[in-house]
Short mmCIF file of C-alpha atoms in Angstrom, two decimals:
data_model
loop_
_atom_site.label_atom_id
_atom_site.label_comp_id
_atom_site.label_asym_id
_atom_site.label_seq_id
_atom_site.Cartn_x
_atom_site.Cartn_y
_atom_site.Cartn_z
CA MET A 1 70.03 133.36 71.96
CA LYS A 2 68.16 130.01 72.05
CA GLU A 3 65.94 128.91 68.70
CA VAL A 4 62.54 128.15 69.54
CA PHE A 5 60.83 124.91 69.34
CA ILE A 6 57.13 124.99 67.51
CA ILE A 7 54.43 123.16 68.25
CA ASP A 8 51.50 124.29 65.96
CA SER A 9 49.50 121.48 65.75
CA ILE A 10 47.74 117.90 67.81
CA SER A 11 50.23 116.05 65.45
CA LYS A 12 53.37 117.53 65.90
CA ALA A 13 52.56 117.46 70.42
CA HIS A 14 51.60 114.05 69.02
CA GLN A 15 55.07 113.52 67.85
CA VAL A 16 57.40 115.13 70.15
CA LEU A 17 55.82 113.69 72.90
CA GLY A 18 56.01 110.25 71.27
CA LEU A 19 52.40 109.36 71.31
CA PRO A 20 50.48 107.05 69.50
CA LYS A 21 48.30 108.27 65.92
CA LEU A 22 45.86 111.06 66.77
CA LEU A 23 42.41 110.35 67.28
CA HIS A 24 41.20 114.02 66.34
CA PRO A 25 43.05 116.45 63.97
CA LEU A 26 42.62 119.37 66.61
CA VAL A 27 41.76 117.82 70.40
CA SER A 28 43.41 115.49 72.06
CA VAL A 29 43.45 113.09 75.74
CA VAL A 30 46.63 113.00 76.61
CA ARG A 31 47.44 110.36 79.91
CA GLN A 32 51.14 111.68 81.17
CA LYS A 33 51.97 107.76 81.74
CA ASP A 34 52.17 107.59 77.54
CA ILE A 35 54.36 110.97 77.54
CA GLN A 36 57.69 110.69 76.44
CA LEU A 37 59.93 113.12 77.10
CA GLU A 38 63.47 112.21 75.06
CA GLN A 39 62.87 115.49 72.28
CA ILE A 40 62.56 117.44 75.32
CA GLN A 41 66.17 118.77 76.62
CA GLU A 42 66.64 121.22 79.54
CA GLY A 43 66.85 124.96 78.57
CA MET A 44 65.04 124.09 75.72
CA LYS A 45 62.43 126.59 74.69
CA ILE A 46 58.66 125.10 73.61
CA ARG A 47 55.91 127.64 71.84
CA ILE A 48 52.76 125.80 72.08
CA ASP A 49 49.77 127.24 69.91
CA LEU A 50 47.36 124.97 71.63
CA PHE A 51 45.87 125.57 74.51
CA GLN A 52 46.68 123.04 77.63
CA ILE A 53 44.87 122.03 80.80
CA TRP A 54 47.09 119.58 82.64
CA GLN A 55 45.98 117.44 86.34
CA LYS A 56 49.37 117.08 87.05
CA GLU A 57 50.21 113.82 88.94
CA GLY A 58 53.72 112.34 89.80
CA MET A 59 55.52 114.07 87.32
CA ASP A 60 59.14 115.59 88.24
CA CYS A 61 59.44 118.30 85.40
CA GLU A 62 59.78 122.00 85.82
CA MET A 63 59.39 124.42 83.13
CA GLY A 64 59.35 127.96 82.99
CA TYR A 65 56.72 129.79 82.33
CA GLY A 66 55.86 133.68 82.18
CA ARG A 67 58.44 135.03 85.07
CA SER A 68 57.99 131.86 86.77
CA SER A 69 58.68 128.27 86.84
CA TYR A 70 56.48 125.60 88.13
CA ASP A 71 57.29 122.17 89.74
CA PHE A 72 55.25 119.34 88.32
CA ARG A 73 55.22 117.11 90.77
CA GLU A 74 52.12 118.51 92.91
CA GLY A 75 48.37 117.28 92.12
CA THR A 76 47.43 120.40 90.72
CA LEU A 77 45.67 121.96 87.63
CA ALA A 78 47.49 124.50 85.15
CA PHE A 79 46.32 126.37 82.48
CA ILE A 80 48.48 127.54 79.04
CA LYS A 81 46.79 129.34 76.73
CA ALA A 82 47.51 129.16 73.21
CA GLY A 83 50.95 130.80 72.21
CA GLN A 84 52.49 130.70 75.04
CA VAL A 85 56.29 129.81 75.45
CA LEU A 86 57.44 127.52 77.99
CA THR A 87 61.71 126.53 78.86
CA ALA A 88 61.71 122.75 79.93
CA GLY A 89 63.83 121.72 82.45
CA ASN A 90 64.72 118.70 84.70
CA LYS A 91 62.27 115.93 83.99
CA GLU A 92 61.09 112.51 84.90
CA MET A 93 57.89 110.32 84.54
CA ASN A 94 56.24 108.42 87.15
CA PRO A 95 54.99 105.44 85.04
CA SER A 96 52.07 105.06 87.18
CA SER A 97 50.86 108.51 86.94
CA GLU A 98 47.12 109.28 87.21
CA GLY A 99 47.69 112.48 85.37
CA TRP A 100 46.46 114.01 82.20
CA LEU A 101 46.47 116.50 80.11
CA LEU A 102 43.93 118.05 77.40
CA LEU A 103 45.10 119.62 74.18
CA PHE A 104 42.83 121.85 72.17
CA HIS A 105 43.72 123.94 69.11
CA PRO A 106 41.82 127.06 69.00
CA ASP A 107 40.71 125.96 65.24
CA LEU A 108 38.60 123.91 67.74
CA ILE A 109 36.52 126.29 69.36
CA ARG A 110 36.55 129.36 66.22
CA LYS A 111 33.27 129.18 65.29
CA SER A 112 31.70 128.12 68.60
CA ASP A 113 30.42 130.30 71.17
CA LEU A 114 33.00 129.12 73.50
CA GLY A 115 35.66 130.57 70.72
CA GLU A 116 33.88 134.06 71.91
CA SER A 117 33.91 133.46 75.63
CA ILE A 118 37.50 131.57 76.30
CA HIS A 119 39.00 134.97 76.96
CA THR A 120 36.26 135.14 80.21
CA TYR A 121 38.26 132.11 81.86
CA GLY A 122 40.97 134.14 83.28
CA PHE A 123 42.96 131.16 84.34
CA PHE A 124 44.52 130.93 81.17
CA ASP A 125 46.50 134.57 81.77
CA TYR A 126 47.70 133.07 85.46
CA GLU A 127 50.96 132.56 86.63
CA THR A 128 51.94 128.57 86.42
CA ASN A 129 52.31 129.36 90.24
CA GLU A 130 48.72 130.42 90.71
CA ALA A 131 47.61 126.73 89.69
CA LEU A 132 44.56 125.67 90.26
CA HIS A 133 44.51 122.78 93.93
CA VAL A 134 41.50 120.60 93.46
CA SER A 135 40.18 117.78 96.22
CA ASP A 136 39.61 114.16 95.75
CA GLY A 137 36.00 115.01 95.00
CA GLU A 138 37.10 118.07 92.24
CA LYS A 139 39.25 115.75 90.57
CA LYS A 140 37.04 113.02 90.48
CA SER A 141 34.81 115.34 89.04
CA LEU A 142 36.82 116.76 86.38
CA SER A 143 38.39 113.09 85.73
CA GLU A 144 34.91 112.23 84.24
CA LEU A 145 34.30 114.92 81.83
CA ILE A 146 37.71 113.81 80.55
CA GLU A 147 36.75 110.67 79.97
CA LYS A 148 33.66 111.40 78.54
CA ILE A 149 36.21 113.69 75.81
CA GLU A 150 38.48 110.80 75.34
CA LEU A 151 35.26 108.44 74.98
CA GLU A 152 33.87 110.42 72.01
CA LEU A 153 37.32 110.67 70.47
CA LYS A 154 37.29 107.28 70.11
CA GLN A 155 34.03 107.29 68.43
CA PRO A 156 33.85 107.99 64.50
CA ILE A 157 33.48 111.39 63.94
CA ASP A 158 29.71 111.90 62.79
CA ARG A 159 28.12 115.65 63.07
CA HIS A 160 27.14 115.48 66.56
CA SER A 161 31.11 114.79 67.59
CA GLN A 162 32.47 118.70 67.14
CA ASN A 163 29.26 119.87 69.86
CA LEU A 164 29.71 117.24 72.19
CA ILE A 165 33.51 117.68 72.89
CA LEU A 166 33.17 121.17 72.91
CA THR A 167 30.14 120.87 75.59
CA ASN A 168 32.30 118.77 77.77
CA ILE A 169 35.23 121.03 77.80
CA GLU A 170 33.04 123.92 78.39
CA LEU A 171 31.37 122.00 81.31
CA LEU A 172 35.01 121.17 82.74
CA LEU A 173 35.86 124.64 82.55
CA GLY A 174 32.96 126.03 84.21
CA TYR A 175 33.68 123.52 86.80
CA CYS A 176 37.37 124.94 86.95
CA LEU A 177 35.91 128.56 87.38
CA ARG A 178 33.89 127.05 90.12
CA TYR A 179 37.28 125.63 91.89
CA TYR A 180 39.25 128.87 91.28
CA ASP A 181 36.34 130.72 93.16
CA ARG A 182 36.44 128.16 96.26
CA GLN A 183 40.15 128.57 96.24
CA PHE A 184 39.82 132.43 96.39
CA TYR A 185 37.26 131.78 99.16
CA SER A 186 39.35 129.22 101.30
CA ARG A 187 42.44 131.03 101.59
CA THR A 188 40.55 134.74 102.52
CA ASN A 189 42.63 134.81 105.65
CA LEU A 190 45.99 134.41 102.92
CA ASN A 191 44.05 136.92 100.74
CA GLN A 192 42.94 139.66 103.08
CA ASP A 193 46.83 139.80 103.48
CA LEU A 194 47.82 140.13 99.72
CA VAL A 195 45.30 142.97 99.41
CA SER A 196 47.16 144.75 103.02
CA ARG A 197 50.28 144.15 101.14
CA PHE A 198 48.79 145.44 97.53
CA GLU A 199 47.47 148.75 99.73
CA LYS A 200 51.09 149.39 100.70
CA ILE A 201 52.85 149.23 97.27
CA LEU A 202 50.12 151.47 95.95
CA ARG A 203 50.04 154.29 98.64
CA GLU A 204 54.00 154.20 98.91
CA TYR A 205 54.07 154.37 95.18
CA PHE A 206 51.95 157.09 95.47
CA ASP A 207 54.30 158.54 98.27
CA SER A 208 57.47 158.40 96.29
CA GLU A 209 58.25 160.55 93.24
CA MET A 210 57.87 157.59 90.72
CA PRO A 211 54.23 159.20 89.40
CA GLY A 212 55.87 162.18 88.42
CA GLU A 213 58.60 160.18 86.81
CA LYS A 214 56.55 157.13 85.57
CA GLY A 215 52.86 158.65 85.54
CA LEU A 216 50.14 155.92 87.41
CA PRO A 217 50.72 152.69 88.02
CA THR A 218 49.76 149.76 86.28
CA VAL A 219 47.83 146.77 86.82
CA LYS A 220 51.38 145.34 84.89
CA TYR A 221 53.88 146.85 87.78
CA LEU A 222 51.21 146.32 90.74
CA GLY A 223 51.41 142.37 89.44
CA GLU A 224 54.93 141.95 89.25
CA LYS A 225 55.59 143.83 92.64
CA MET A 226 53.33 141.29 94.00
CA ASN A 227 55.19 138.32 91.88
CA MET A 228 51.35 137.45 90.70
CA SER A 229 50.25 137.99 87.21
CA SER A 230 47.93 140.50 86.34
CA ARG A 231 44.79 138.70 85.71
CA TYR A 232 45.02 136.78 89.30
CA LEU A 233 45.43 140.06 91.07
CA SER A 234 42.50 141.13 89.38
CA ASP A 235 40.62 138.10 90.20
CA LEU A 236 41.87 137.61 94.26
CA LEU A 237 40.71 141.57 94.39
CA ARG A 238 37.44 141.13 92.93
CA LYS A 239 37.15 138.29 95.09
CA GLU A 240 38.00 139.99 98.57
CA SER A 241 37.15 143.65 97.97
CA GLY A 242 34.54 143.65 94.74
CA ARG A 243 37.15 145.42 92.94
CA ASN A 244 39.16 144.57 90.15
CA ALA A 245 42.96 145.97 89.92
CA GLN A 246 42.26 148.53 88.06
CA GLU A 247 39.15 149.79 89.69
CA TYR A 248 41.04 149.80 93.54
CA ILE A 249 43.92 151.79 91.64
CA HIS A 250 41.38 154.63 90.72
CA HIS A 251 39.70 154.21 94.43
CA ILE A 252 43.33 154.96 96.06
CA LEU A 253 43.80 157.18 92.92
CA ILE A 254 40.43 159.20 94.34
CA GLU A 255 41.05 158.88 98.02
CA ARG A 256 44.23 160.50 97.61
CA ALA A 257 42.66 163.64 95.27
CA LYS A 258 40.06 164.40 97.58
CA ASN A 259 42.84 164.80 100.53
CA SER A 260 44.43 166.89 97.99
CA LEU A 261 42.16 169.09 96.76
CA LEU A 262 40.42 169.58 100.45
CA GLY A 263 43.97 169.53 102.62
CA THR A 264 45.64 172.00 99.86
CA LYS A 265 45.59 174.86 98.07
CA GLU A 266 47.14 173.13 95.48
CA ALA A 267 45.69 174.09 91.38
CA VAL A 268 44.07 171.14 90.38
CA SER A 269 46.15 170.54 87.11
CA GLN A 270 49.35 170.54 89.84
CA ILE A 271 47.39 167.72 91.79
CA ALA A 272 47.02 166.15 88.81
CA TYR A 273 50.35 166.40 87.57
CA GLN A 274 51.64 165.22 91.56
CA LEU A 275 49.22 161.85 90.96
CA GLY A 276 50.43 161.20 87.84
CA PHE A 277 48.62 162.12 84.97
CA GLU A 278 49.96 163.56 81.53
CA TYR A 279 47.22 165.58 81.24
CA PRO A 280 45.16 167.53 83.97
CA GLN A 281 41.79 167.29 81.84
CA HIS A 282 42.18 163.43 82.20
CA PHE A 283 42.30 163.76 85.75
CA THR A 284 39.05 165.80 85.87
CA LYS A 285 37.07 163.41 83.32
CA LEU A 286 38.08 160.55 85.85
CA PHE A 287 37.34 162.06 88.83
CA LYS A 288 33.56 163.33 87.53
CA SER A 289 33.04 159.82 86.37
CA LYS A 290 33.59 158.52 90.41
CA THR A 291 32.33 161.10 92.31
CA GLY A 292 29.86 162.94 90.18
CA MET A 293 31.51 166.25 90.47
CA SER A 294 34.03 167.66 88.96
CA PRO A 295 37.38 168.63 91.71
CA LEU A 296 36.41 171.88 91.49
CA GLU A 297 33.00 171.19 92.11
CA PHE A 298 34.10 168.87 95.21
CA ARG A 299 36.62 171.51 96.75
CA ASN A 300 34.14 174.48 96.95
CA LEU A 301 31.09 172.22 98.07
CA ASN A 302 33.71 170.83 100.78
#
């Protein structure tokens, strides 16, 4: 097994990427044209303990991340949370590239409001093939915020520095959240097809022997079947249906439970086991929370 190379600080990132001396110990704006990748070998596994936001332009570099790989030649944004392991592929840099990379250490945000809310920016949990595609206008807005952060880093550090840097990072993330929403909505036809495929996979699961063998379907399992990260799948479903992936699973499950309760004379416990519940009381609790009545009450009422 190949040893994992660890980048656990901004200074180490600068060293590995062949960059000049850092301006701030916890955050850096890197211009893609300045990156040197001589130390990065193909197949090398790298754990980066920094949050990364890439805006990639003219970069021929493939990196493995999670279950997929991403071709960095496209002009898109990718978000990678701290602690993720990447696998280096082929690489070639365009010296005239306009792309950038924002790196920040978790310690930068640890005592801030952003530290409390960073988990709400779900795109840090997306796979790299679920990157954000931005228009020229959107790209310009993000670049202006990056320039403000870059300018602040070049100023002598004072009591306002941290707050101003954090404010601009939070604005950047806020705009990215808006642009992701736009991307979901602008792909409605494609997304509807994906929702139909999700429902098909879920129904096939319940129609098979798998509930009895493996229990209830998980969001992770369904994401893998859809070739998506769990977070992206949930966000896509929420935009299209108003339900996240777990809520969608429960919706389909309750509908099937109702059909079984009214269409058969099987005991509630048997229906629970067939649906994948290990304990019938867990089924009864979920059913009541979704319908306002127990399975038996539902059967007797109808």
